[in-house]
Coordinates of C-alpha atoms in Angstrom, one line a residue:
M455 CA 44.2 9.1 4.0
K456 CA 42.3 5.8 3.9
R457 CA 39.9 4.4 6.4
Q458 CA 38.5 0.9 5.8
G459 CA 37.5 1.7 2.1
K460 CA 35.7 4.8 3.1
Q461 CA 36.5 8.0 1.1
V462 CA 37.9 10.6 3.4
V463 CA 38.9 14.1 2.1
H464 CA 41.4 16.1 4.1
G465 CA 40.6 14.2 7.3
Q466 CA 36.9 14.7 6.8
Y467 CA 34.3 12.3 5.5
N468 CA 32.9 12.9 2.0
I469 CA 29.4 14.0 3.2
L470 CA 26.9 15.1 0.7
G471 CA 24.5 17.9 1.3
L472 CA 20.9 18.5 0.5
Q473 CA 21.5 20.7 -2.6
E474 CA 24.1 18.2 -4.0
A475 CA 21.4 15.5 -3.6
L476 CA 18.7 17.7 -5.2
N477 CA 21.0 18.0 -8.3
F478 CA 21.7 14.4 -8.8
G479 CA 21.0 13.2 -12.3
R480 CA 19.2 10.1 -13.2
Q481 CA 22.4 7.9 -13.8
E482 CA 24.0 9.3 -10.6
T483 CA 20.9 8.3 -8.5
R484 CA 21.0 4.8 -10.1
D485 CA 24.6 4.4 -9.3
Y486 CA 24.2 5.4 -5.7
Y487 CA 21.1 3.1 -5.3
K488 CA 23.1 0.2 -6.7
R489 CA 26.1 0.9 -4.4
Y490 CA 24.3 1.8 -1.2
I491 CA 20.7 0.8 -1.1
N492 CA 19.2 -2.0 -3.3
P493 CA 20.9 -3.0 -6.6
G494 CA 18.1 -5.4 -7.6
L495 CA 15.5 -2.6 -7.2
A496 CA 17.6 -0.1 -9.1
G497 CA 18.2 -2.6 -11.9
L498 CA 14.5 -3.5 -12.3
L499 CA 13.3 0.0 -12.3
S500 CA 16.0 1.3 -14.8
L501 CA 15.2 -1.7 -17.1
L502 CA 11.5 -0.8 -17.2
D503 CA 12.3 2.9 -17.5
F504 CA 10.4 3.4 -14.3
D505 CA 13.3 5.3 -12.6
K506 CA 12.3 8.8 -13.9
Q507 CA 13.2 11.8 -11.7
F508 CA 10.1 13.4 -10.4
V509 CA 10.7 17.0 -9.1
R510 CA 7.3 18.4 -8.3
A511 CA 3.9 16.9 -7.1
Q512 CA 0.5 18.2 -6.4
G513 CA -2.8 16.5 -6.1
A514 CA -3.1 13.6 -8.4
Y515 CA -0.1 14.8 -10.6
V516 CA 3.7 14.6 -10.5
W517 CA 6.2 16.3 -12.9
D518 CA 9.5 15.0 -14.2
R519 CA 12.7 16.9 -14.6
E520 CA 11.8 17.7 -18.2
G521 CA 8.5 19.2 -17.2
H522 CA 6.2 16.3 -18.3
R523 CA 3.1 15.8 -16.3
Y524 CA 2.1 12.3 -15.1
L525 CA -1.1 11.0 -13.6
D526 CA -0.5 9.1 -10.3
F527 CA -2.9 6.2 -10.3
L528 CA -0.7 4.3 -7.8
G529 CA -1.2 6.8 -5.0
A530 CA 1.6 5.2 -2.8
Y531 CA -0.5 2.1 -2.2
G532 CA -3.3 4.1 -0.6
A533 CA -1.1 6.6 1.3
L534 CA -2.2 9.5 -0.9
N535 CA -5.9 9.7 -0.4
L536 CA -5.4 13.4 -0.1
G537 CA -3.1 13.5 -3.0
H538 CA 0.5 14.8 -3.1
N539 CA 1.5 17.5 -0.7
P540 CA -2.0 18.5 0.4
P541 CA -1.8 22.2 1.4
E542 CA -3.9 21.8 4.5
V543 CA -1.3 19.1 5.8
V544 CA 1.8 21.2 4.8
A545 CA 0.3 24.2 6.6
A546 CA -0.4 22.2 9.8
L547 CA 3.3 21.2 9.9
E548 CA 4.4 24.8 9.4
E549 CA 2.1 25.8 12.3
V550 CA 3.9 23.6 14.7
R551 CA 7.5 24.0 13.5
E552 CA 8.7 25.7 16.7
R553 CA 7.1 23.2 19.1
P554 CA 9.3 20.3 20.5
N555 CA 8.8 17.3 18.3
L556 CA 10.0 14.7 20.6
L557 CA 9.6 15.1 24.3
Q558 CA 8.8 11.9 26.3
A559 CA 8.7 13.6 29.7
S560 CA 5.3 15.1 28.8
L561 CA 1.8 14.5 27.3
N562 CA 1.4 15.6 23.8
P563 CA -1.8 17.6 23.5
L564 CA -1.9 16.9 19.7
A565 CA -1.7 13.2 20.3
A566 CA -4.6 13.4 22.7
A567 CA -6.7 15.4 20.1
L568 CA -5.9 13.0 17.2
A569 CA -6.9 10.0 19.4
H570 CA -10.1 11.7 20.2
N571 CA -10.9 12.3 16.5
L572 CA -10.1 8.7 15.5
A573 CA -12.4 7.5 18.3
Q574 CA -15.1 9.7 16.8
I575 CA -14.8 8.3 13.3
T576 CA -14.0 4.7 13.7
P577 CA -16.9 2.2 14.2
G578 CA -18.6 1.2 17.4
D579 CA -16.8 1.6 20.8
L580 CA -13.2 1.7 19.5
S581 CA -11.5 4.5 21.6
R582 CA -8.1 3.6 23.0
V583 CA -5.2 4.5 20.5
F584 CA -1.5 3.5 20.2
F585 CA 0.5 5.6 17.8
C586 CA 3.4 4.4 15.9
N587 CA 5.2 5.2 12.5
S588 CA 4.0 2.7 9.9
G589 CA 1.5 0.0 9.1
T590 CA 3.7 -3.0 10.0
E591 CA 4.3 -1.4 13.4
A592 CA 0.5 -1.1 13.9
V593 CA 0.1 -4.8 13.0
E594 CA 3.0 -5.8 15.3
G595 CA 1.3 -3.9 18.2
A596 CA -2.1 -5.4 17.5
L597 CA -0.8 -8.9 17.6
K598 CA 1.0 -8.3 20.8
L599 CA -2.1 -6.7 22.3
A600 CA -4.3 -9.6 21.3
R601 CA -1.9 -12.2 23.0
A602 CA -1.5 -10.1 26.1
A603 CA -5.2 -9.4 26.4
T604 CA -6.4 -13.0 25.8
G605 CA -3.5 -15.1 27.2
R606 CA -3.8 -17.2 24.2
P607 CA -1.0 -18.1 21.8
K608 CA -2.3 -18.5 18.4
I609 CA -3.0 -15.9 15.6
I610 CA -5.0 -16.9 12.4
Y611 CA -4.5 -15.1 9.2
C612 CA -5.5 -15.5 5.5
E613 CA -3.7 -17.0 2.7
N614 CA -2.8 -14.4 0.1
S615 CA -2.8 -11.6 2.7
F616 CA -0.4 -8.9 3.3
H617 CA 0.2 -7.3 6.7
G618 CA 3.8 -6.1 6.5
K619 CA 7.3 -7.4 6.5
T620 CA 8.7 -7.0 10.0
L621 CA 8.9 -10.5 11.7
G622 CA 5.6 -10.5 13.4
S623 CA 3.7 -8.9 10.6
L624 CA 5.4 -11.2 8.1
S625 CA 4.3 -14.2 10.2
V626 CA 0.8 -13.3 9.3
T627 CA 1.4 -12.3 5.7
G628 CA 0.1 -15.1 3.4
R629 CA 2.9 -15.5 0.8
R630 CA 5.6 -18.1 1.1
K631 CA 8.0 -16.1 -1.2
Y632 CA 8.2 -13.3 1.5
Q633 CA 8.3 -15.7 4.5
K634 CA 10.6 -18.5 3.6
P635 CA 14.0 -16.7 3.7
F636 CA 13.3 -15.6 7.3
A637 CA 12.2 -18.8 8.9
P638 CA 11.5 -19.8 11.6
L639 CA 8.9 -17.1 11.9
V640 CA 6.9 -16.2 15.0
P641 CA 5.3 -19.5 16.2
G642 CA 1.6 -20.0 16.6
C643 CA 0.5 -18.2 13.3
E644 CA -1.7 -20.4 11.1
A645 CA -3.4 -19.6 7.7
V646 CA -6.8 -20.1 6.4
P647 CA -8.2 -19.5 3.0
F648 CA -9.7 -16.0 2.5
N649 CA -13.5 -15.7 2.4
D650 CA -13.9 -19.2 3.9
A651 CA -15.8 -18.9 7.2
A652 CA -16.0 -22.7 7.6
A653 CA -12.3 -23.0 7.5
L654 CA -11.9 -20.1 9.9
E655 CA -14.4 -21.7 12.3
G656 CA -12.4 -24.9 12.2
K657 CA -9.4 -23.1 13.7
L658 CA -11.2 -20.8 16.2
A659 CA -13.2 -23.8 17.6
K660 CA -10.0 -25.2 19.2
G661 CA -10.2 -22.5 21.7
D662 CA -6.6 -21.4 21.7
V663 CA -6.8 -18.5 19.2
A664 CA -6.0 -14.9 20.5
A665 CA -7.0 -13.2 17.2
F666 CA -8.0 -13.5 13.6
I667 CA -6.4 -10.8 11.5
V668 CA -7.9 -10.0 8.1
E669 CA -8.1 -7.3 5.4
P670 CA -11.6 -6.2 4.4
I671 CA -10.3 -6.3 0.8
Q672 CA -7.0 -8.1 0.0
G673 CA -4.9 -5.4 -1.6
E674 CA -1.5 -6.9 -2.4
G675 CA -3.3 -10.3 -3.0
G676 CA -4.7 -8.7 -6.2
V677 CA -7.7 -6.5 -4.9
I678 CA -9.7 -9.6 -3.8
V679 CA -13.1 -8.6 -2.6
P680 CA -14.9 -11.2 -0.3
E681 CA -18.6 -12.0 -0.6
D682 CA -21.0 -9.8 1.3
G683 CA -21.3 -11.0 4.9
Y684 CA -18.0 -12.7 5.3
L685 CA -16.6 -10.2 7.7
A686 CA -19.8 -10.2 9.7
R687 CA -19.6 -14.0 9.9
A688 CA -15.9 -13.7 11.1
R689 CA -17.2 -11.3 13.7
E690 CA -19.7 -13.9 14.9
L691 CA -17.3 -16.6 15.1
C692 CA -14.7 -14.6 16.9
D693 CA -17.4 -13.7 19.5
K694 CA -18.5 -17.5 19.8
Y695 CA -15.0 -18.7 20.5
G696 CA -13.7 -15.8 22.6
S697 CA -11.0 -14.7 19.9
L698 CA -10.3 -11.0 19.0
L699 CA -11.1 -9.8 15.5
I700 CA -8.3 -7.6 14.0
V701 CA -9.2 -5.6 10.8
D702 CA -6.3 -4.3 8.9
E703 CA -7.6 -1.0 7.4
I704 CA -4.1 0.3 6.6
Q705 CA -4.7 0.4 2.8
T706 CA -8.6 0.4 2.8
G707 CA -9.1 3.1 5.5
F708 CA -9.9 6.7 5.4
G709 CA -12.5 6.7 2.6
R710 CA -10.6 4.5 0.0
T711 CA -13.5 2.0 -0.6
G712 CA -16.4 4.5 -0.4
Y713 CA -16.7 4.0 3.4
L714 CA -14.6 5.7 6.0
F715 CA -13.5 2.2 6.8
A716 CA -14.1 -0.8 4.6
C717 CA -15.4 -2.9 7.4
E718 CA -18.5 -0.7 7.5
H719 CA -19.6 -2.3 4.3
D720 CA -20.6 -5.4 6.4
G721 CA -21.5 -3.4 9.5
V722 CA -18.7 -4.8 11.4
V723 CA -17.0 -3.4 14.5
P724 CA -13.6 -5.1 15.0
D725 CA -11.9 -5.5 18.4
I726 CA -8.7 -3.9 17.1
M727 CA -8.4 -1.9 13.9
C728 CA -4.9 -1.2 12.3
L729 CA -4.4 2.2 10.5
A730 CA -1.5 3.9 8.7
K731 CA -0.7 5.1 5.1
S732 CA -3.1 8.0 4.4
L733 CA -3.5 8.8 8.2
G734 CA -0.3 10.8 7.8
G735 CA -1.7 12.9 4.9
G736 CA 0.8 11.4 2.6
V737 CA 3.5 13.7 4.2
M738 CA 4.5 12.1 7.5
P739 CA 5.0 8.5 8.5
L740 CA 2.2 7.7 11.0
G741 CA 0.5 4.4 12.0
A742 CA -1.9 3.5 14.8
Y743 CA -4.1 0.9 16.1
I744 CA -7.3 1.5 17.9
T745 CA -9.1 -0.9 20.3
R746 CA -11.7 -1.0 23.1
P747 CA -10.7 0.2 26.5
D748 CA -11.4 -3.2 28.1
I749 CA -9.0 -4.9 25.8
W750 CA -6.2 -2.3 26.3
D751 CA -6.7 -2.5 30.1
K752 CA -6.3 -6.3 30.1
A753 CA -2.9 -6.0 28.5
Y754 CA -1.5 -2.6 29.5
G755 CA -3.7 -1.4 32.4
G756 CA -2.1 0.1 35.6
L757 CA 1.4 1.4 36.4
E758 CA 2.9 -2.0 36.2
N759 CA 2.1 -2.6 32.5
Y760 CA 1.7 0.8 30.8
A761 CA 5.2 0.8 29.2
L762 CA 5.2 -2.8 27.9
H763 CA 4.7 -1.6 24.3
T764 CA 6.1 1.8 23.4
S765 CA 7.5 3.8 20.4
T766 CA 10.2 6.5 20.6
F767 CA 8.9 8.4 17.5
G768 CA 5.1 7.3 18.0
G769 CA 3.0 10.3 18.8
N770 CA 5.6 12.9 17.8
T771 CA 4.3 16.5 17.1
L772 CA 4.8 16.6 13.4
A773 CA 3.1 13.3 12.8
M774 CA 0.2 14.3 15.0
A775 CA -0.2 17.6 13.3
A776 CA -0.3 15.9 10.0
G777 CA -2.8 13.3 11.2
L778 CA -5.1 15.9 12.7
A779 CA -5.3 17.9 9.3
A780 CA -5.6 14.7 7.3
V781 CA -8.6 13.4 9.3
Q782 CA -10.3 16.6 9.2
S783 CA -9.7 17.1 5.6
V784 CA -11.0 13.5 4.8
V785 CA -14.2 14.1 6.7
N786 CA -14.7 17.8 5.5
Q787 CA -14.4 16.9 1.9
D788 CA -16.4 13.7 2.2
L789 CA -13.7 11.7 0.5
A790 CA -15.5 8.5 1.2
G791 CA -18.5 9.8 -0.7
Q792 CA -16.2 11.0 -3.6
A793 CA -14.5 7.5 -3.7
R794 CA -17.9 5.8 -3.8
E795 CA -19.1 8.1 -6.8
K796 CA -15.9 8.1 -8.7
G797 CA -15.2 4.4 -8.1
R798 CA -18.7 3.5 -9.5
F799 CA -17.9 5.5 -12.7
F800 CA -14.4 4.1 -13.0
L801 CA -15.6 0.5 -12.5
E802 CA -18.5 0.8 -15.0
G803 CA -16.1 2.1 -17.6
L804 CA -13.5 -0.7 -16.9
R805 CA -16.3 -3.3 -17.2
R806 CA -17.4 -2.0 -20.5
L807 CA -13.8 -2.3 -21.6
Q808 CA -13.7 -5.8 -20.3
K809 CA -16.4 -6.9 -22.8
K810 CA -14.2 -5.6 -25.6
S811 CA -10.9 -7.0 -24.7
P812 CA -10.2 -10.9 -24.3
L813 CA -7.0 -9.7 -22.4
L814 CA -8.9 -8.4 -19.5
K815 CA -9.9 -11.3 -17.3
E816 CA -11.5 -9.5 -14.4
V817 CA -12.4 -6.1 -13.0
R818 CA -12.8 -6.0 -9.2
G819 CA -12.7 -3.5 -6.4
R820 CA -14.7 -1.1 -4.4
G821 CA -14.5 2.7 -4.4
L822 CA -11.2 3.7 -5.8
L823 CA -9.3 0.4 -4.8
I824 CA -9.4 -1.5 -8.1
G825 CA -7.6 -4.4 -9.6
L826 CA -7.3 -5.5 -13.3
E827 CA -6.3 -9.1 -13.8
F828 CA -5.2 -10.2 -17.2
N829 CA -5.8 -13.3 -19.3
T830 CA -3.2 -15.5 -20.8
P831 CA -3.6 -15.2 -24.7
A832 CA -4.8 -18.5 -26.0
G833 CA -2.4 -20.5 -28.2
G834 CA -1.9 -18.9 -31.6
L835 CA 0.9 -19.1 -34.2
L836 CA 3.3 -16.9 -32.2
D837 CA 2.9 -18.9 -29.1
R838 CA 3.6 -22.1 -31.0
L839 CA 6.7 -20.6 -32.7
T840 CA 8.0 -19.5 -29.3
L841 CA 7.4 -22.9 -27.6
G842 CA 4.8 -21.5 -25.2
K843 CA 7.0 -18.6 -24.3
V844 CA 4.3 -16.0 -25.1
N845 CA 1.7 -17.5 -22.7
E846 CA 4.5 -17.7 -20.0
L847 CA 5.4 -14.1 -20.5
S848 CA 1.7 -13.1 -20.2
R849 CA 0.9 -15.2 -17.3
E850 CA 3.9 -13.9 -15.2
Y851 CA 4.6 -10.4 -16.6
F852 CA 1.7 -9.1 -18.5
G853 CA 0.5 -6.8 -15.6
S854 CA 4.0 -5.2 -15.5
L855 CA 4.0 -4.9 -19.3
V856 CA 0.7 -2.8 -19.2
A857 CA 1.9 -0.9 -16.3
G858 CA 5.1 0.0 -18.3
Q859 CA 2.9 1.0 -21.3
L860 CA 0.9 3.2 -19.1
M861 CA 4.0 4.9 -17.6
N862 CA 6.2 5.3 -20.7
K863 CA 3.6 6.0 -23.4
Y864 CA 0.7 7.6 -21.6
R865 CA 2.4 9.2 -18.5
I866 CA 0.1 7.3 -16.1
I867 CA 1.7 5.7 -13.0
T868 CA 0.5 2.3 -11.7
A869 CA 2.0 -0.9 -10.5
Y870 CA 1.2 -4.5 -10.2
T871 CA 0.2 -6.1 -6.7
L872 CA 2.9 -7.8 -4.7
N873 CA 1.2 -11.2 -4.3
N874 CA -0.1 -11.3 -7.9
P875 CA 2.1 -9.6 -10.5
N876 CA -0.5 -10.2 -13.2
V877 CA -2.9 -7.8 -11.5
I878 CA -2.4 -4.0 -11.8
R879 CA -3.9 -1.7 -9.2
L880 CA -5.6 1.6 -9.8
E881 CA -5.5 3.4 -6.6
P882 CA -5.3 7.2 -7.4
P883 CA -5.8 9.9 -4.7
L884 CA -9.4 10.4 -3.8
V885 CA -9.3 13.9 -4.9
V886 CA -8.7 12.8 -8.6
G887 CA -10.9 14.4 -11.2
R888 CA -13.4 12.5 -13.3
E889 CA -11.6 13.7 -16.5
D890 CA -8.4 12.0 -15.3
I891 CA -10.4 8.8 -14.9
E892 CA -11.5 9.1 -18.4
T893 CA -7.8 9.6 -19.6
V894 CA -7.0 6.3 -18.0
L895 CA -10.0 4.5 -19.4
G896 CA -8.8 5.9 -22.9
A897 CA -5.3 4.7 -22.5
L898 CA -6.3 1.2 -21.4
E899 CA -8.7 0.9 -24.4
E900 CA -5.9 1.8 -26.7
I901 CA -3.5 -0.7 -25.1
L902 CA -6.0 -3.7 -24.6
V903 CA -8.4 -3.3 -27.6
Q904 CA -6.7 -1.3 -30.3
R905 CA -3.2 -2.7 -29.9
G906 CA -3.2 -6.0 -28.1
F907 CA -0.6 -8.3 -26.5
L908 CA 2.0 -8.6 -29.2
S909 CA 2.2 -4.8 -29.6
V910 CA 2.6 -4.4 -25.8
A911 CA 5.1 -7.0 -25.6
L912 CA 7.3 -5.7 -28.5
D913 CA 7.0 -2.2 -27.1
S914 CA 8.1 -3.4 -23.7
T915 CA 11.0 -5.2 -25.2
R916 CA 12.1 -2.1 -27.1
T917 CA 12.0 -0.1 -23.8
A918 CA 14.1 -2.6 -22.0
L919 CA 16.6 -2.8 -24.7
G920 CA 16.7 1.0 -25.0
S921 CA 17.4 1.2 -21.2
L922 CA 20.2 -1.3 -21.6
F923 CA 21.8 0.6 -24.4
K924 CA 21.5 3.8 -22.5
K925 CA 23.3 2.4 -19.5
K926 CA 26.1 1.0 -21.8
A927 CA 26.5 4.3 -23.6

């Protein structure tokens, strides 16, 4: 029996079960990804030999099917501040497993408690919370709130920023590559250079700006740290011209930069703060924004407007239990203090390495949000023989080559940043041990000092060719 190309067995659909999925081999997973999910992603990861099958995870470690242990210094882009499968979060989920997870005809006491906790730990008078499921949803909600509360149309954002890929969030994400295929975007969104208060004032002074949205540190932009005082000046300018300040702490929040929230470095209290990633303890999808009550009430106050912005899964029991456990653990373990101390140690080691290696252009970051930007090798016989291709390869891909070396030779997981592929991020769980940081420092020294560009490029080529031959075999 056939039904529009779908495989039907004895009148029933060919539905796979959990155990069958758990037993998928590497090639089978590749094939299904290419057929049903994202062929380009599957092709890239298999070419770089990044599509290993990981079957266990705990803390800062994951294990592949062959039993090899890897250090996770990517940390799910900041979602794993507590590490993989933190037992306190897993235990909280088990504790609520018999409660209704979704029941809109009631008020969830867990949501009430988590909102209270967020109001306690966030700066200043932020205290009204909206729960959703992801960072991009938190940004969408913040943009809508700003327009509704101010009655103004414009949103100002920064070049090189990243706030998400849904249409509203994408409209304030500062990279044309991601925006162009989906134009026209949400109108009224205009970019200014990051770390440029004068340019920001030029936009705000027109008096029609609802909000300025900014990351305290640009993560996907290449871990770009603004000068001290930039956020404080942005706060002053927003107050001066009646615009709201939205601070996107989705990647920088919950201790990542050595503060509970990165805006505290400049002593800034935003009007709206976006949260997600590690808020769910690395186990449950969970996003939120938090604002002042007067801003919320202007947009959603009263019985007429309370339902203008809602979320079916926002505030569900499992996510709230995970959030309660995660926030409590971040505070009780002083993960912000740990990130500050470990980050200082890590950055000092990386800057010593920078002095030894001409390949390492810049080391930047704060706490355990660190970016390494690489130089283009200067000239040389090999570059002349290849008509400049060596420099071109380095400029465009050297970050991914280093990440590939760390993964395939040293079993250390990293990745390049989305807006700048020649920067790799080092963003481990905040519970990472100092000895693991030393392991990464040692691996980077071998790659960048002892071996150098040509060795890395040749090894990466062999890895790619090996992957191609495996697929053909």
